[in-house]
Amino acid sequence: MRAITQHGFGGPEALVVVDAPDPRPLPSEVLVRVEAIGLNPLEARLRAGEFPLLGPPPFTLGWDISGVVEDASGTYRFRPGDEVFGMPLFPRAASAYAELVAAPALHLARKPAALTHVEAAALPVVGLTAWQALVDLARVGQGDRVLVHGGGGGVGHVAVQIAKALGAHVITTASAGKREFVLGLGADEVLDHAAVDFAEAVRDVDVVLDLVGGATAERSLPVLRPGGIMVTAVSEDDPRLAEAFAAAGLRFSGVALDPDPVGLRGLVDLVERGALRVHVREVFPFERVVDAHRALDRGHLTGKLVLAVTR
Ligand SMILES: NC(=O)c1ccc[n+]([C@@H]2O[C@H](COP(=O)([O-])OP(=O)(O)OC[C@H]3O[C@@H](n4cnc5c(N)ncnc54)[C@H](OP(=O)(O)O)[C@@H]3O)[C@@H](O)[C@H]2O)c1
């Protein structure tokens, strides 16, 4: 099979397409022939050596996949030919920038017919991050006021839709060019983060979902009502922040993302009910992973970037 690997940390050019041995599924695993691979900002940081999750190169990045089961002999959960998607093994290496991936059957779900492989590959990491933050940790309910920082990005655009599906009043920050996009996702109020100070403009929020970190996370404290919660996907390791929220009587949590099959089924259910769609900003052929990572490095994305495996 072909896989994308890197022999050292570096810029996008560090990523190279190589021939690699086919992975062999263990009992309880399936072998997936990958059709599309979702990209996430974490992978750019891992590529550059900014975050030591996978240890030193060589390694193959990637978690988000959608594809077709090729070998299901190790499990009763799927059959060859089933269309599946998921983010297997996270945060351990799944080596998913590849044509074949061996994955625990429990870490995959059947791909909803309403999503193409490209759309399905874009969903697991961002969808489960938003699900775990809003459903599992914050327990968002009918009528809650939810502020999503960065509602036009990968996690944010899914989070806005999940919060709406849970019955919340959704306020989100996004740059001016993404205003119509986030309104189209169902956001009730949109603040241009370059023009409006959200810390002045927003009050009495039950849940903040922070997808930006730094000063944005710090300045979110006064927007929460007493007993409210901030879940951050970015600043979870800041002990000062945790202390400040505790001192103010507010709850504070990071997201410990994992390939939760219950959450994955919850996302499928929302897709099938027409309550959740995935916006793919750009699709790159597998061979053009360097260009895809250049786009990832530029940031300020609307929705997601995906690699399509061309055969
Ligand atoms: N802890 C976890 O398990 C976990 C899981 C998934 C993601 N993450 C992290 O969560 C963050 C978001 O991930 P993502 O995939 O959604 O990234 P993304 O697709 O790059 O989206 C980030 C969004 O933030 C917006 N933004 C930038 N500065 C902003 C500001 N000051 N105020 C409001 N919005 C701002 C950007 O849009 P504009 O063009 O509007 O600026 C962009 O749409 C990343 O840091 C990622 O690594 C963590």
Coordinates of C-alpha atoms in Angstrom, one line a residue, residues 4-231:
I4 CA 2.5 9.1 3.9
T5 CA 5.4 9.2 6.3
Q6 CA 8.0 11.6 7.6
H7 CA 11.6 10.9 8.5
G8 CA 12.1 14.1 10.5
F9 CA 10.1 16.9 12.0
G10 CA 9.6 19.9 9.7
G11 CA 7.3 21.8 7.4
P12 CA 4.8 20.3 5.0
E13 CA 7.6 19.1 2.7
A14 CA 8.6 16.6 5.4
L15 CA 5.6 14.5 4.4
V16 CA 6.5 11.9 1.7
V17 CA 4.4 9.2 0.0
V18 CA 6.1 5.8 0.3
D19 CA 5.4 2.1 -0.3
A20 CA 4.7 0.5 3.0
P21 CA 3.7 -3.0 4.2
D22 CA 0.0 -3.6 4.5
P23 CA -1.2 -3.5 8.1
R24 CA -2.4 -6.9 9.5
P25 CA -5.6 -6.6 11.6
L26 CA -5.5 -8.4 15.0
P27 CA -8.5 -10.2 16.5
S28 CA -11.3 -7.7 17.2
E29 CA -10.0 -5.5 14.4
V30 CA -10.9 -4.9 10.8
L31 CA -8.8 -3.9 7.8
V32 CA -10.2 -0.7 6.2
R33 CA -9.5 0.3 2.6
V34 CA -9.4 4.0 3.1
E35 CA -11.3 6.3 0.7
A36 CA -10.8 9.6 2.5
I37 CA -8.7 11.0 5.4
G38 CA -9.7 14.1 7.5
L39 CA -7.0 16.5 8.5
N40 CA -6.8 18.2 11.9
P41 CA -4.6 21.1 13.2
L42 CA -3.0 18.7 15.8
E43 CA -1.4 16.8 12.9
A44 CA 0.4 20.0 11.7
R45 CA 1.8 20.4 15.2
L46 CA 2.9 16.7 15.4
R47 CA 4.5 17.0 12.0
A48 CA 6.5 20.0 13.1
G49 CA 7.6 18.4 16.4
E50 CA 5.7 20.9 18.5
F51 CA 3.9 18.2 20.5
P52 CA 5.5 14.9 21.5
L53 CA 2.5 12.6 21.2
L54 CA 3.9 10.1 18.7
G55 CA 7.6 10.3 19.7
P56 CA 10.3 10.8 17.2
P57 CA 9.9 10.1 13.4
P58 CA 9.5 8.1 11.3
F59 CA 5.8 7.9 11.9
T60 CA 2.6 8.1 9.8
L61 CA 0.1 10.7 11.0
G62 CA -3.7 10.6 10.9
W63 CA -6.8 9.3 12.7
D64 CA -9.9 10.4 10.7
I65 CA -10.9 7.9 8.1
S66 CA -13.8 6.8 6.0
G67 CA -13.6 3.7 3.8
V68 CA -14.7 0.1 3.1
V69 CA -14.1 -2.9 5.2
E70 CA -11.7 -5.3 3.3
D71 CA -11.1 -7.9 6.0
A72 CA -13.5 -8.6 8.9
S73 CA -12.3 -12.1 9.7
G74 CA -11.3 -11.0 13.3
T75 CA -14.7 -9.6 14.3
Y76 CA -18.4 -10.3 14.1
R77 CA -19.2 -6.6 14.0
F78 CA -18.6 -5.9 10.3
R79 CA -18.5 -7.7 7.0
P80 CA -16.3 -7.1 4.0
G81 CA -17.8 -4.3 1.9
D82 CA -19.3 -2.4 4.8
E83 CA -18.8 1.4 4.6
V84 CA -17.3 2.6 7.9
F85 CA -15.8 5.8 9.4
G86 CA -14.1 6.7 12.7
M87 CA -11.0 7.9 14.4
P88 CA -9.5 4.6 15.6
L89 CA -6.9 4.4 18.4
F90 CA -6.7 8.1 19.3
P91 CA -4.5 9.3 21.0
R92 CA -2.2 6.4 20.1
A93 CA -0.9 6.2 16.5
A94 CA -3.4 4.9 14.0
S95 CA -1.2 5.7 11.0
A96 CA -4.2 6.7 9.0
Y97 CA -2.5 8.7 6.3
A98 CA -2.5 5.5 4.3
E99 CA -4.5 3.4 1.8
L100 CA -5.1 0.6 4.4
V101 CA -5.7 1.0 8.2
A102 CA -6.1 -1.8 10.8
A103 CA -8.6 -0.5 13.4
P104 CA -10.5 -1.9 16.4
A105 CA -14.0 -2.6 15.2
L106 CA -15.4 -0.8 18.2
H107 CA -13.8 2.4 17.1
L108 CA -15.7 2.5 13.8
A109 CA -19.4 3.1 12.9
R110 CA -21.3 2.5 9.7
K111 CA -21.0 5.5 7.5
P112 CA -24.4 7.3 7.1
A113 CA -25.7 7.1 3.6
A114 CA -26.2 10.8 3.6
L115 CA -22.5 11.5 3.9
T116 CA -19.9 10.9 1.1
H117 CA -16.6 9.3 2.2
V118 CA -15.0 12.7 2.0
E119 CA -17.6 14.2 4.4
A120 CA -17.6 11.2 6.7
A121 CA -13.8 11.4 7.0
A122 CA -14.0 15.0 8.1
L123 CA -16.4 14.2 11.0
P124 CA -14.9 12.0 13.7
V125 CA -12.3 14.1 15.5
V126 CA -14.2 17.4 15.3
G127 CA -17.6 15.7 15.9
L128 CA -16.4 13.7 19.0
T129 CA -14.6 16.7 20.4
A130 CA -17.8 18.8 20.2
W131 CA -20.0 15.8 21.4
Q132 CA -17.8 15.1 24.4
A133 CA -17.6 18.8 25.3
L134 CA -21.3 19.6 24.9
V135 CA -23.1 16.3 25.6
D136 CA -20.8 14.4 28.0
L137 CA -19.1 17.2 29.9
A138 CA -21.4 20.2 29.8
R139 CA -24.7 18.3 29.5
V140 CA -26.2 21.0 27.4
G141 CA -30.0 21.0 27.6
Q142 CA -33.1 22.8 26.2
G143 CA -32.8 26.6 26.5
D144 CA -29.2 26.7 27.7
R145 CA -27.2 29.6 26.5
V146 CA -24.0 28.3 24.8
L147 CA -21.1 30.4 23.6
V148 CA -18.9 28.7 21.0
H149 CA -15.5 30.4 20.3
G150 CA -14.5 29.8 16.7
G151 CA -17.8 28.6 15.3
G152 CA -16.6 28.6 11.7
G153 CA -13.7 26.2 12.1
G154 CA -13.6 22.4 12.1
V155 CA -14.8 21.7 15.6
G156 CA -16.8 24.9 15.9
H157 CA -19.1 24.4 12.9
V158 CA -20.1 21.0 14.2
A159 CA -20.4 22.3 17.8
V160 CA -22.9 25.0 16.7
Q161 CA -25.1 22.4 15.1
I162 CA -24.9 19.9 18.0
A163 CA -25.8 22.7 20.5
K164 CA -28.7 23.7 18.4
A165 CA -29.9 20.1 18.1
L166 CA -29.8 20.0 21.9
G167 CA -32.1 23.0 22.1
A168 CA -29.6 25.6 23.1
H169 CA -29.5 29.3 22.2
V170 CA -26.2 29.5 20.4
I171 CA -23.9 32.5 20.4
T172 CA -20.7 32.1 18.4
T173 CA -17.6 34.1 17.5
A174 CA -16.3 34.0 13.9
S175 CA -14.5 36.4 11.6
A176 CA -16.7 38.6 9.4
G177 CA -16.3 36.5 6.3
K178 CA -17.8 33.5 8.1
R179 CA -20.9 35.2 9.5
E180 CA -23.4 33.9 6.9
F181 CA -21.8 30.4 7.1
V182 CA -22.4 30.1 10.9
L183 CA -25.9 31.7 10.7
G184 CA -26.6 29.0 8.1
L185 CA -25.6 26.3 10.7
G186 CA -28.2 27.7 13.0
A187 CA -26.3 30.1 15.3
D188 CA -28.6 32.6 17.0
E189 CA -26.0 35.3 17.5
V190 CA -22.7 35.9 15.7
L191 CA -19.9 38.2 17.0
D192 CA -17.1 39.2 14.8
H193 CA -14.1 38.5 17.0
A194 CA -12.0 41.2 15.3
A195 CA -14.7 43.9 15.8
V196 CA -16.6 43.1 19.0
D197 CA -15.2 42.3 22.5
F198 CA -17.3 39.2 23.5
A199 CA -16.3 39.7 27.1
E200 CA -18.2 42.9 27.1
A201 CA -21.0 41.9 24.8
V202 CA -22.1 38.5 26.3
R203 CA -23.5 37.6 29.7
D204 CA -25.4 34.8 31.5
V205 CA -24.0 32.0 29.5
D206 CA -24.4 28.4 30.8
V207 CA -21.7 26.8 28.7
V208 CA -18.6 28.2 26.9
L209 CA -16.9 25.9 24.4
D210 CA -13.4 27.3 23.9
L211 CA -11.7 26.3 20.6
V212 CA -9.3 29.3 20.6
G213 CA -7.4 29.3 23.9
G214 CA -5.1 31.9 25.4
A215 CA -6.6 35.2 26.1
T216 CA -10.0 34.1 24.7
A217 CA -10.2 31.3 27.3
E218 CA -9.1 33.7 30.1
R219 CA -11.5 36.4 29.2
S220 CA -14.5 34.0 29.1
L221 CA -14.8 33.9 32.8
P222 CA -17.2 36.9 33.2
V223 CA -19.6 35.7 30.5
L224 CA -20.6 32.7 32.5
R225 CA -23.5 32.7 34.9
P226 CA -22.9 31.3 38.5
G227 CA -22.4 27.6 38.3
G228 CA -21.7 27.7 34.5
I229 CA -19.0 25.6 32.8
M230 CA -16.2 26.3 30.3
V231 CA -14.9 23.3 28.3

